[in-house]
CSV table of C-alpha atoms in Angstrom, one decimal:
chain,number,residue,atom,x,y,z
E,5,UNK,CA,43.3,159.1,155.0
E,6,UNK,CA,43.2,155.3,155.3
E,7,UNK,CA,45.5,152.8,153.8
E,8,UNK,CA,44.3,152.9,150.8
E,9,UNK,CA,44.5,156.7,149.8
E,10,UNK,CA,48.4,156.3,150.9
E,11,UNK,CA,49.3,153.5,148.4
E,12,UNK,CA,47.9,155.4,145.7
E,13,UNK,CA,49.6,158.6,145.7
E,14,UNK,CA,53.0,157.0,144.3
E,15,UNK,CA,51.4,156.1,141.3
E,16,UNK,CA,53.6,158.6,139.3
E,17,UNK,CA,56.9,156.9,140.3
E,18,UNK,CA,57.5,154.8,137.2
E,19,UNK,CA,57.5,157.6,135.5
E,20,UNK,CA,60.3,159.1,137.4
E,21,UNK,CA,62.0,156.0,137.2
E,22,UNK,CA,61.9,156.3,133.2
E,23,UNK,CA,63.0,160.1,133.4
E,24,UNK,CA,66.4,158.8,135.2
E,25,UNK,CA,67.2,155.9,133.3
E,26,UNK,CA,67.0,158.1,129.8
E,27,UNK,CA,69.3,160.8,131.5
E,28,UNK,CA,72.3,158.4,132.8
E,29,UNK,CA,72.3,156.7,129.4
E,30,UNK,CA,75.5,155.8,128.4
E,31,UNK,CA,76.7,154.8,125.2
E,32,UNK,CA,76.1,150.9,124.6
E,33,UNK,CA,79.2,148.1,124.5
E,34,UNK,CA,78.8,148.2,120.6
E,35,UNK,CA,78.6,151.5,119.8
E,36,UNK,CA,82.1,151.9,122.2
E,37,UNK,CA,84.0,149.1,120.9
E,38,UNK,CA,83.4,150.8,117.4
E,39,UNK,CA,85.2,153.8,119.1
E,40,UNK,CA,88.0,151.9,119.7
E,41,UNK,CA,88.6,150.9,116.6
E,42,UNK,CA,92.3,152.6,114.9
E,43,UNK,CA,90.2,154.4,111.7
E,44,UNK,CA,88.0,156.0,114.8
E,45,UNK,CA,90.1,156.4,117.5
E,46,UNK,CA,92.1,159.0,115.9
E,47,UNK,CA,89.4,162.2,116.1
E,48,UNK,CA,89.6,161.0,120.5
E,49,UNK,CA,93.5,161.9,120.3
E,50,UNK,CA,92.9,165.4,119.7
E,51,UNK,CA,89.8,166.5,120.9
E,52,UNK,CA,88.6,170.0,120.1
E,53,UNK,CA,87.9,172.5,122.9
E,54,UNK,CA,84.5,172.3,123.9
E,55,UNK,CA,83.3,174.9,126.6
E,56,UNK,CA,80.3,172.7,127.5
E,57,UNK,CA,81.8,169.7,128.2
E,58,UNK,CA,83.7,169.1,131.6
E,59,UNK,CA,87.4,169.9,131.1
E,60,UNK,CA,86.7,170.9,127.8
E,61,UNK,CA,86.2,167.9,126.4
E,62,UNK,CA,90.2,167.1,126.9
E,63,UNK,CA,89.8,164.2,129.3
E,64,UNK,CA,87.9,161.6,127.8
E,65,UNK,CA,87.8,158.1,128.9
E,66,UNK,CA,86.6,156.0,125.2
E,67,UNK,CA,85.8,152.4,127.3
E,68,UNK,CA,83.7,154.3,129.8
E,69,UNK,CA,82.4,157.2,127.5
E,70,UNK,CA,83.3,159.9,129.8
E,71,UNK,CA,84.5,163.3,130.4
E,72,UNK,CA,86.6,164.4,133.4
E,73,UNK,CA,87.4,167.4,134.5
E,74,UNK,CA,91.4,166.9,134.7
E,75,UNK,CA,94.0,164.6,134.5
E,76,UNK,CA,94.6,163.8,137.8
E,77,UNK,CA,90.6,163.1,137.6
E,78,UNK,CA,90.9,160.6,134.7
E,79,UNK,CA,93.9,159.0,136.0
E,80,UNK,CA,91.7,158.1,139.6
E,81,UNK,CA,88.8,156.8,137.3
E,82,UNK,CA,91.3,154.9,135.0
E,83,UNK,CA,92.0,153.2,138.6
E,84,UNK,CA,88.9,151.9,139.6
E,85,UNK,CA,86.4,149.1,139.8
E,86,UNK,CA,84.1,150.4,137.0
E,87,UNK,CA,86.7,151.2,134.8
E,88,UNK,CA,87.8,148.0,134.9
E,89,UNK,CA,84.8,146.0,134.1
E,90,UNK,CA,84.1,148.0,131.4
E,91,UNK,CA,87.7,147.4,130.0
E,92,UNK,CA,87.0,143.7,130.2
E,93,UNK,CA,83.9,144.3,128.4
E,94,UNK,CA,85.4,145.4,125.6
E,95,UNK,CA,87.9,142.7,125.0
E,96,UNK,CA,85.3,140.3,124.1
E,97,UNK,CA,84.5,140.5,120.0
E,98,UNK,CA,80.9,141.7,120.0
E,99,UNK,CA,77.9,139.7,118.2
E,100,UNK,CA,77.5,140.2,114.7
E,101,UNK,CA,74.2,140.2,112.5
E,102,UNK,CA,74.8,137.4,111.1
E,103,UNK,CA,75.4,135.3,114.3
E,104,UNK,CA,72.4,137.5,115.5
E,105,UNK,CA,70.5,135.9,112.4
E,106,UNK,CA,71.7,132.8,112.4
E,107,UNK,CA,70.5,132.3,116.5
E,108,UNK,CA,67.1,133.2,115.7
E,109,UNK,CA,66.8,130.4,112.6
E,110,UNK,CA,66.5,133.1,109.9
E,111,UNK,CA,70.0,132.6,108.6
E,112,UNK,CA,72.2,129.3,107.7
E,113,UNK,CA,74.5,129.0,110.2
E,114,UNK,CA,77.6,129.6,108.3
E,115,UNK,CA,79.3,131.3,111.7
E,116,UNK,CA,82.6,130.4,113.7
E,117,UNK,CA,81.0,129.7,116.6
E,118,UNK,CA,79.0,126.9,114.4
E,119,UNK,CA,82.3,125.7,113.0
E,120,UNK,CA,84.6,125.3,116.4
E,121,UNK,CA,81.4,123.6,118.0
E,122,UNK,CA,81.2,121.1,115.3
E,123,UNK,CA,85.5,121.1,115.4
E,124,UNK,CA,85.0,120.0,119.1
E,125,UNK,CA,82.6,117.7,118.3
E,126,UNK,CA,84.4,115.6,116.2
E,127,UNK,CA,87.3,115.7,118.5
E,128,UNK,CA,85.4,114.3,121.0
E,129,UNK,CA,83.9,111.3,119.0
E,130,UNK,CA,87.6,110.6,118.1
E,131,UNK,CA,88.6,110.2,121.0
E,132,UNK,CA,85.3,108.4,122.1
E,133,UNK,CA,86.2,105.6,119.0
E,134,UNK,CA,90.2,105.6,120.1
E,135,UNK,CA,89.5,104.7,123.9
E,136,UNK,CA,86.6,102.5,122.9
E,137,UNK,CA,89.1,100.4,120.4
């Protein structure tokens, strides 16, 4: 068994890799921040018992999408570093399709982000013609 037979016997660890990464899946930043949103967050108030779920489905966390077991459990998780980030996340206003459209050139760029650029660009060339005067 040289060094060549040894290398190849992990061949099959990409697919392991890709087993893992479809089981932690958690729900993506957009499909969250349309959780938080008033009209939804009202059917996460008053969650239903569910006996599959951990604490039946009474402790859920909507930034992280996650159940806990109890309350002390939630409140520990509302504490930390992960939490946290993900909070922070969330206060940013996601992309929309348009802006999505508009990055790639399919769209006109009719956006806000198009129309505070150009904003700040003419408030720089004033102030470019003032100081130059």
């Amino acid at each position: 068994m040289g060094r060549l037979r040894r290398s190849r016997v992990h061949k099959g660890i990409r697919d392991i890799q890709r087993k893992y990464r479809t089981k932690r899946y958690m729900r993506d930043i957009d499909q969250i921040h349309d959780d938080i949103q008033p009209e939804n967050a009202s059917k996460f108030e008053k969650p239903e018992l569910d006996p599959e779920l951990p604490g039946l489905g009474q402790f859920y966390c909507i930034p992280c999408a996650k159940h806990h077991i109890s309350k002390e459990s939630l409140q520990e998780h509302q504490k930390g570093k992960i939490h946290k980030k993900r909070v922070k996340l969330l206060k940013e206003e996601p992309y929309t399709q348009a802006e999505a459209d508009a990055a790639a050139g399919l769209q006109r760029a009719d956006t806000k982000v198009k129309k505070a650029k150009a904003e700040a660009m003419m408030d720089v060339t004033e102030t470019n013609t003032t100081t130059s005067a």
